[in-house]
């Protein structure tokens, strides 16, 4: 299997944007937790949201059949990440919404089905060999 075929069989762009969004969303609270870790701060929520967005991007890359549900959850967590992580300076939120939307819009490729009748052309006309056999 080639890399191009592997990318075609999964929501690659949406998952990649979701992974970048999760990394940006995690970056803000991880830098704040060292300097301002106080009981009751919302940076723990930001770490949770960023980690979940990162995990959703990896799961969507591994299990493309669940991309629609994962895309909905990604959009939801990206919007909520504004509370605990400033949304990765809002760039993470925008990338998460875009990545989740691309995961929802992605459709799996149609399975390649073999025709029972190999002699029928795409135009719908039958070949002379098939007409004589009938």
Short mmCIF file of the C-alpha atoms (twelve columns), coordinates in Angstrom:
data_MODEL
# 
_entry.id   MODEL 
# 
loop_
_atom_site.group_PDB 
_atom_site.id 
_atom_site.type_symbol 
_atom_site.label_atom_id 
_atom_site.label_alt_id 
_atom_site.label_comp_id 
_atom_site.label_asym_id 
_atom_site.label_seq_id 
_atom_site.Cartn_x 
_atom_site.Cartn_y 
_atom_site.Cartn_z 
_atom_site.pdbx_PDB_model_num 
ATOM 1   C CA . UNK A 1   0.000   0.000   0.000   1 
ATOM 2   C CA . UNK A 2   1.406   3.359   -0.999  1 
ATOM 3   C CA . UNK A 3   1.350   6.477   1.151   1 
ATOM 4   C CA . UNK A 4   -1.021  8.176   -1.290  1 
ATOM 5   C CA . UNK A 5   -3.496  5.303   -1.022  1 
ATOM 6   C CA . UNK A 6   -3.161  5.263   2.789   1 
ATOM 7   C CA . UNK A 7   -3.920  9.015   2.930   1 
ATOM 8   C CA . UNK A 8   -6.900  8.573   0.602   1 
ATOM 9   C CA . UNK A 9   -8.470  5.918   2.852   1 
ATOM 10  C CA . UNK A 10  -8.696  8.141   5.951   1 
ATOM 11  C CA . UNK A 11  -9.517  11.757  6.897   1 
ATOM 12  C CA . UNK A 12  -5.853  12.725  6.747   1 
ATOM 13  C CA . UNK A 13  -6.137  16.512  6.463   1 
ATOM 14  C CA . UNK A 14  -8.781  16.808  9.179   1 
ATOM 15  C CA . UNK A 15  -6.806  14.549  11.507  1 
ATOM 16  C CA . UNK A 16  -3.590  16.451  10.875  1 
ATOM 17  C CA . UNK A 17  -5.250  19.805  11.614  1 
ATOM 18  C CA . UNK A 18  -6.751  18.287  14.767  1 
ATOM 19  C CA . UNK A 19  -3.330  17.066  15.911  1 
ATOM 20  C CA . UNK A 20  -1.841  20.532  15.357  1 
ATOM 21  C CA . UNK A 21  -4.797  22.081  17.196  1 
ATOM 22  C CA . UNK A 22  -4.307  19.737  20.139  1 
ATOM 23  C CA . UNK A 23  -0.599  20.583  20.318  1 
ATOM 24  C CA . UNK A 24  -1.330  24.334  20.282  1 
ATOM 25  C CA . UNK A 25  -4.069  23.947  22.869  1 
ATOM 26  C CA . UNK A 26  -1.748  21.952  25.140  1 
ATOM 27  C CA . UNK A 27  1.120   24.400  24.759  1 
ATOM 28  C CA . UNK A 28  -0.549  27.274  26.627  1 
ATOM 29  C CA . UNK A 29  -1.531  25.475  29.863  1 
ATOM 30  C CA . UNK A 30  1.695   23.484  29.983  1 
ATOM 31  C CA . UNK A 31  3.670   26.732  30.017  1 
ATOM 32  C CA . UNK A 32  1.355   28.296  32.580  1 
ATOM 33  C CA . UNK A 33  1.289   25.344  34.960  1 
ATOM 34  C CA . UNK A 34  4.983   25.754  35.786  1 
ATOM 35  C CA . UNK A 35  4.617   29.423  36.703  1 
ATOM 36  C CA . UNK A 36  1.138   29.684  38.111  1 
ATOM 37  C CA . UNK A 37  0.027   26.314  39.453  1 
ATOM 38  C CA . UNK A 38  -2.425  27.200  42.136  1 
ATOM 39  C CA . UNK A 39  -5.332  25.161  43.412  1 
ATOM 40  C CA . UNK A 40  -8.453  26.074  41.498  1 
ATOM 41  C CA . UNK A 41  -6.784  27.301  38.317  1 
ATOM 42  C CA . UNK A 42  -8.301  26.386  34.988  1 
ATOM 43  C CA . UNK A 43  -4.997  25.291  33.463  1 
ATOM 44  C CA . UNK A 44  -5.786  21.688  34.413  1 
ATOM 45  C CA . UNK A 45  -8.926  21.913  32.279  1 
ATOM 46  C CA . UNK A 46  -6.822  23.241  29.411  1 
ATOM 47  C CA . UNK A 47  -4.450  20.280  29.712  1 
ATOM 48  C CA . UNK A 48  -7.433  17.921  29.650  1 
ATOM 49  C CA . UNK A 49  -9.018  19.584  26.598  1 
ATOM 50  C CA . UNK A 50  -5.723  19.777  24.700  1 
ATOM 51  C CA . UNK A 51  -4.908  16.161  25.459  1 
ATOM 52  C CA . UNK A 52  -8.347  15.016  24.358  1 
ATOM 53  C CA . UNK A 53  -8.121  16.967  21.076  1 
ATOM 54  C CA . UNK A 54  -4.685  15.463  20.424  1 
ATOM 55  C CA . UNK A 55  -6.018  11.988  21.199  1 
ATOM 56  C CA . UNK A 56  -9.042  12.468  18.926  1 
ATOM 57  C CA . UNK A 57  -6.773  13.388  16.024  1 
ATOM 58  C CA . UNK A 58  -4.704  10.243  16.528  1 
ATOM 59  C CA . UNK A 59  -7.797  8.047   16.833  1 
ATOM 60  C CA . UNK A 60  -9.297  9.536   13.664  1 
ATOM 61  C CA . UNK A 61  -6.068  8.730   11.828  1 
ATOM 62  C CA . UNK A 62  -6.148  5.131   13.074  1 
ATOM 63  C CA . UNK A 63  -9.890  4.416   12.884  1 
ATOM 64  C CA . UNK A 64  -11.355 6.386   9.958   1 
ATOM 65  C CA . UNK A 65  -14.781 4.739   10.247  1 
ATOM 66  C CA . UNK A 66  -15.477 6.846   13.359  1 
ATOM 67  C CA . UNK A 67  -14.463 10.148  11.777  1 
ATOM 68  C CA . UNK A 68  -17.913 11.769  11.934  1 
ATOM 69  C CA . UNK A 69  -18.359 11.229  15.679  1 
ATOM 70  C CA . UNK A 70  -14.760 12.202  16.388  1 
ATOM 71  C CA . UNK A 71  -15.189 15.362  14.297  1 
ATOM 72  C CA . UNK A 72  -18.233 16.431  16.314  1 
ATOM 73  C CA . UNK A 73  -16.393 15.856  19.602  1 
ATOM 74  C CA . UNK A 74  -13.346 17.731  18.246  1 
ATOM 75  C CA . UNK A 75  -15.413 20.796  17.379  1 
ATOM 76  C CA . UNK A 76  -17.074 20.701  20.805  1 
ATOM 77  C CA . UNK A 77  -13.764 20.433  22.691  1 
ATOM 78  C CA . UNK A 78  -12.111 23.074  20.503  1 
ATOM 79  C CA . UNK A 79  -14.779 25.593  21.389  1 
ATOM 80  C CA . UNK A 80  -14.584 24.679  25.072  1 
ATOM 81  C CA . UNK A 81  -10.791 24.961  25.051  1 
ATOM 82  C CA . UNK A 82  -11.136 28.752  24.988  1 
ATOM 83  C CA . UNK A 83  -12.059 28.510  28.685  1 
ATOM 84  C CA . UNK A 84  -9.088  26.545  29.957  1 
ATOM 85  C CA . UNK A 85  -6.343  27.091  27.425  1 
ATOM 86  C CA . UNK A 86  -7.246  30.294  25.592  1 
ATOM 87  C CA . UNK A 87  -7.902  27.980  22.657  1 
ATOM 88  C CA . UNK A 88  -4.210  27.806  21.822  1 
ATOM 89  C CA . UNK A 89  -4.291  31.603  21.321  1 
ATOM 90  C CA . UNK A 90  -7.504  31.040  19.311  1 
ATOM 91  C CA . UNK A 91  -5.447  29.569  16.466  1 
ATOM 92  C CA . UNK A 92  -5.878  26.144  18.053  1 
ATOM 93  C CA . UNK A 93  -9.618  26.688  18.242  1 
ATOM 94  C CA . UNK A 94  -9.871  27.659  14.586  1 
ATOM 95  C CA . UNK A 95  -7.705  24.718  13.499  1 
ATOM 96  C CA . UNK A 96  -9.762  22.372  15.682  1 
ATOM 97  C CA . UNK A 97  -13.056 23.577  14.215  1 
ATOM 98  C CA . UNK A 98  -11.654 23.273  10.686  1 
ATOM 99  C CA . UNK A 99  -10.164 19.828  11.343  1 
ATOM 100 C CA . UNK A 100 -13.369 18.585  12.962  1 
ATOM 101 C CA . UNK A 101 -15.411 19.888  10.036  1 
ATOM 102 C CA . UNK A 102 -13.124 18.124  7.567   1 
ATOM 103 C CA . UNK A 103 -13.451 14.895  9.545   1 
ATOM 104 C CA . UNK A 104 -17.246 15.184  9.455   1 
ATOM 105 C CA . UNK A 105 -17.260 15.945  5.716   1 
ATOM 106 C CA . UNK A 106 -14.899 13.086  4.814   1 
ATOM 107 C CA . UNK A 107 -16.487 10.074  3.114   1 
ATOM 108 C CA . UNK A 108 -14.730 6.726   2.816   1 
ATOM 109 C CA . UNK A 109 -13.788 5.698   -0.704  1 
ATOM 110 C CA . UNK A 110 -16.261 3.451   -2.462  1 
ATOM 111 C CA . UNK A 111 -15.206 -0.184  -2.458  1 
ATOM 112 C CA . UNK A 112 -14.032 -1.426  -5.810  1 
ATOM 113 C CA . UNK A 113 -16.698 -3.823  -7.041  1 
ATOM 114 C CA . UNK A 114 -16.092 -6.175  -9.900  1 
ATOM 115 C CA . UNK A 115 -18.796 -6.378  -12.555 1 
ATOM 116 C CA . UNK A 116 -20.303 -9.806  -13.133 1 
ATOM 117 C CA . UNK A 117 -20.504 -8.917  -16.777 1 
ATOM 118 C CA . UNK A 118 -17.052 -7.878  -17.965 1 
ATOM 119 C CA . UNK A 119 -18.198 -7.303  -21.564 1 
ATOM 120 C CA . UNK A 120 -20.622 -4.430  -20.865 1 
ATOM 121 C CA . UNK A 121 -19.031 -1.099  -21.710 1 
ATOM 122 C CA . UNK A 122 -19.516 2.074   -19.676 1 
ATOM 123 C CA . UNK A 123 -21.988 3.318   -22.266 1 
ATOM 124 C CA . UNK A 124 -24.426 0.546   -21.417 1 
ATOM 125 C CA . UNK A 125 -24.216 -1.143  -24.828 1 
ATOM 126 C CA . UNK A 126 -23.425 -4.811  -24.847 1 
ATOM 127 C CA . UNK A 127 -20.605 -6.284  -26.876 1 
ATOM 128 C CA . UNK A 128 -21.435 -8.554  -29.845 1 
ATOM 129 C CA . UNK A 129 -20.074 -11.623 -28.024 1 
ATOM 130 C CA . UNK A 130 -22.546 -11.136 -25.195 1 
ATOM 131 C CA . UNK A 131 -25.501 -10.558 -27.547 1 
ATOM 132 C CA . UNK A 132 -24.733 -13.805 -29.416 1 
ATOM 133 C CA . UNK A 133 -24.491 -15.760 -26.156 1 
ATOM 134 C CA . UNK A 134 -28.000 -14.741 -25.167 1 
# 
